[in-house]
Amino acid sequence: EPTNHLDISGREALEDMLGGYEGTLLLVSHDRYFIDRVAERTLVFTNGSLIDCPGNYSYYREKVFEQGGKVNQCVPAAASSQQQFRMQQKEQERNKRRLERQVQELEETIERLEQRQSELAEILADPDIYQDQPRTALYIKELEETQKNLLASYQEWTIAQV
């Protein structure tokens, strides 16, 4: 039982953490309140059979009541506006975190490219470098490629900021 030895604030923290998790969880519990707060799909083992019910335990209980105590299957109800709102919020939070990661990665890439551009400009500012034409050509080519990548990264960063 995941909630047996937790105080109220511990239970709430666990529920919040599990509710924000984007992956799949398999919870086994006799704590109906906990399942109601966390589950979006319920598997019920009863009388030697398995009932797969979209929604939480309360939704399953509603179906049992509606069907006179015998539920062989759970037909999903149209998601309530509150459920739809919660699902939209979760999706928006996932998108926001993804964009924040993308922006962070782009900023790191831009910093690295700016540093390399500065190094190459410093190398090419030295008149002695032009004594070795093949090496100079490589540095110039690398500088052009770095500038092209830097421009593309700036554009991606600008789009990600919007």
Short mmCIF file of C-alpha atoms in Angstrom, two decimals:
data_model
loop_
_atom_site.label_atom_id
_atom_site.label_comp_id
_atom_site.label_asym_id
_atom_site.label_seq_id
_atom_site.Cartn_x
_atom_site.Cartn_y
_atom_site.Cartn_z
CA GLU A 1 0.00 0.00 0.00
CA PRO A 2 1.66 3.22 -1.12
CA THR A 3 -0.30 5.44 1.31
CA ASN A 4 -0.54 3.40 4.54
CA HIS A 5 2.16 5.18 6.51
CA LEU A 6 1.91 8.68 5.08
CA ASP A 7 0.46 11.72 6.80
CA ILE A 8 -1.95 14.01 4.93
CA SER A 9 0.71 16.30 3.51
CA GLY A 10 2.77 13.27 2.42
CA ARG A 11 -0.27 11.76 0.69
CA GLU A 12 -1.03 15.03 -1.07
CA ALA A 13 2.58 15.39 -2.21
CA LEU A 14 2.54 11.82 -3.54
CA GLU A 15 -0.77 12.42 -5.35
CA ASP A 16 0.53 15.64 -6.91
CA MET A 17 3.78 14.01 -7.99
CA LEU A 18 2.02 11.00 -9.52
CA GLY A 19 -0.61 13.23 -11.15
CA GLY A 20 2.13 15.21 -12.90
CA TYR A 21 3.98 12.12 -14.12
CA GLU A 22 3.73 11.76 -17.90
CA GLY A 23 4.36 8.02 -18.12
CA THR A 24 2.34 4.96 -17.20
CA LEU A 25 1.91 3.88 -13.59
CA LEU A 26 0.49 0.63 -12.25
CA LEU A 27 -0.88 1.17 -8.75
CA VAL A 28 -2.24 -1.60 -6.56
CA SER A 29 -4.17 -0.24 -3.61
CA HIS A 30 -7.22 -0.71 -1.44
CA ASP A 31 -7.24 3.04 -0.83
CA ARG A 32 -10.18 4.13 -2.98
CA TYR A 33 -9.69 7.83 -2.29
CA PHE A 34 -6.07 7.60 -3.45
CA ILE A 35 -7.07 5.72 -6.62
CA ASP A 36 -9.81 8.30 -7.30
CA ARG A 37 -7.29 11.13 -7.09
CA VAL A 38 -4.61 9.53 -9.27
CA ALA A 39 -6.14 7.01 -11.70
CA GLU A 40 -7.26 7.83 -15.21
CA ARG A 41 -7.98 4.17 -15.96
CA THR A 42 -9.01 1.44 -13.53
CA LEU A 43 -8.55 -2.32 -13.78
CA VAL A 44 -10.89 -4.15 -11.42
CA PHE A 45 -10.42 -7.83 -10.57
CA THR A 46 -13.73 -9.27 -9.42
CA ASN A 47 -15.28 -12.74 -9.43
CA GLY A 48 -12.39 -14.17 -11.40
CA SER A 49 -12.64 -11.61 -14.18
CA LEU A 50 -10.95 -8.39 -15.15
CA ILE A 51 -12.86 -5.22 -15.95
CA ASP A 52 -11.00 -2.46 -17.77
CA CYS A 53 -12.66 0.84 -17.00
CA PRO A 54 -11.54 4.22 -18.34
CA GLY A 55 -11.69 6.70 -15.50
CA ASN A 56 -11.20 6.48 -11.77
CA TYR A 57 -12.74 4.18 -9.19
CA SER A 58 -15.77 6.43 -8.67
CA TYR A 59 -16.60 6.15 -12.35
CA TYR A 60 -16.40 2.36 -12.08
CA ARG A 61 -18.74 2.45 -9.05
CA GLU A 62 -21.22 4.58 -11.03
CA LYS A 63 -21.24 1.96 -13.77
CA VAL A 64 -21.83 -0.80 -11.21
CA PHE A 65 -24.77 1.14 -9.79
CA GLU A 66 -26.21 1.93 -13.25
CA GLN A 67 -26.00 -1.70 -14.32
CA GLY A 68 -27.61 -3.10 -11.19
CA GLY A 69 -24.47 -4.38 -9.50
CA LYS A 70 -23.06 -6.36 -12.44
CA VAL A 71 -20.52 -4.79 -14.70
CA ASN A 72 -19.01 -6.87 -17.46
CA GLN A 73 -17.58 -3.94 -19.31
CA CYS A 74 -17.10 -0.27 -18.74
CA VAL A 75 -18.10 1.99 -21.58
CA PRO A 76 -16.24 5.25 -21.47
CA ALA A 77 -18.40 8.25 -20.79
CA ALA A 78 -17.74 11.45 -22.60
CA ALA A 79 -15.06 13.21 -20.65
CA SER A 80 -16.48 15.86 -18.39
CA SER A 81 -15.44 19.42 -18.99
CA GLN A 82 -13.37 19.24 -15.81
CA GLN A 83 -11.56 16.13 -17.06
CA GLN A 84 -11.03 17.73 -20.46
CA PHE A 85 -9.68 20.86 -18.79
CA ARG A 86 -7.29 18.78 -16.66
CA MET A 87 -6.08 16.83 -19.70
CA GLN A 88 -5.57 20.08 -21.63
CA GLN A 89 -3.64 21.54 -18.69
CA LYS A 90 -1.37 18.48 -18.54
CA GLU A 91 -0.75 18.68 -22.28
CA GLN A 92 0.05 22.39 -22.03
CA GLU A 93 2.44 21.73 -19.14
CA ARG A 94 4.19 18.99 -21.15
CA ASN A 95 4.51 21.32 -24.14
CA LYS A 96 5.81 24.12 -21.94
CA ARG A 97 8.47 21.86 -20.39
CA ARG A 98 9.45 20.59 -23.84
CA LEU A 99 9.82 24.15 -25.16
CA GLU A 100 11.80 25.20 -22.09
CA ARG A 101 14.20 22.29 -22.66
CA GLN A 102 14.47 23.20 -26.34
CA VAL A 103 15.21 26.85 -25.51
CA GLN A 104 17.84 25.80 -22.95
CA GLU A 105 19.53 23.49 -25.47
CA LEU A 106 19.47 26.22 -28.13
CA GLU A 107 20.98 28.75 -25.73
CA GLU A 108 23.79 26.32 -24.92
CA THR A 109 24.37 25.68 -28.63
CA ILE A 110 24.40 29.42 -29.36
CA GLU A 111 26.88 30.04 -26.56
CA ARG A 112 29.17 27.28 -27.86
CA LEU A 113 28.94 28.57 -31.46
CA GLU A 114 29.58 32.18 -30.40
CA GLN A 115 32.64 31.03 -28.46
CA ARG A 116 33.98 29.13 -31.47
CA GLN A 117 33.24 32.07 -33.78
CA SER A 118 35.24 34.33 -31.47
CA GLU A 119 38.14 31.85 -31.38
CA LEU A 120 38.20 31.58 -35.17
CA ALA A 121 38.05 35.37 -35.60
CA GLU A 122 41.00 35.69 -33.23
CA ILE A 123 42.96 33.07 -35.16
CA LEU A 124 42.21 34.77 -38.47
CA ALA A 125 43.20 38.17 -37.04
CA ASP A 126 46.79 36.92 -36.73
CA PRO A 127 48.67 37.87 -39.93
CA ASP A 128 51.02 34.90 -39.58
CA ILE A 129 48.15 32.44 -40.20
CA TYR A 130 48.01 33.53 -43.84
CA GLN A 131 51.46 32.03 -44.49
CA ASP A 132 49.78 28.58 -44.55
CA GLN A 133 47.08 28.88 -47.25
CA PRO A 134 45.48 25.41 -46.83
CA ARG A 135 45.16 25.90 -43.07
CA THR A 136 43.77 29.41 -43.56
CA ALA A 137 41.19 28.06 -46.00
CA LEU A 138 40.09 25.47 -43.42
CA TYR A 139 39.68 28.14 -40.74
CA ILE A 140 37.71 30.38 -43.10
CA LYS A 141 35.46 27.48 -44.11
CA GLU A 142 34.90 26.57 -40.44
CA LEU A 143 34.10 30.20 -39.61
CA GLU A 144 31.54 30.38 -42.43
CA GLU A 145 29.96 27.10 -41.28
CA THR A 146 29.89 28.31 -37.68
CA GLN A 147 28.23 31.57 -38.71
CA LYS A 148 25.64 29.67 -40.77
CA ASN A 149 24.86 27.35 -37.82
CA LEU A 150 24.73 30.31 -35.47
CA LEU A 151 22.21 32.12 -37.67
CA ALA A 152 20.04 28.98 -37.88
CA SER A 153 20.23 28.57 -34.09
CA TYR A 154 19.22 32.21 -33.57
CA GLN A 155 16.21 31.67 -35.83
CA GLU A 156 15.18 28.47 -34.01
CA TRP A 157 15.61 30.21 -30.65
CA THR A 158 13.42 33.13 -31.80
CA ILE A 159 10.68 30.75 -32.95
CA ALA A 160 10.87 28.74 -29.70
CA GLN A 161 10.49 31.95 -27.68
CA VAL A 162 7.16 32.77 -29.34
#
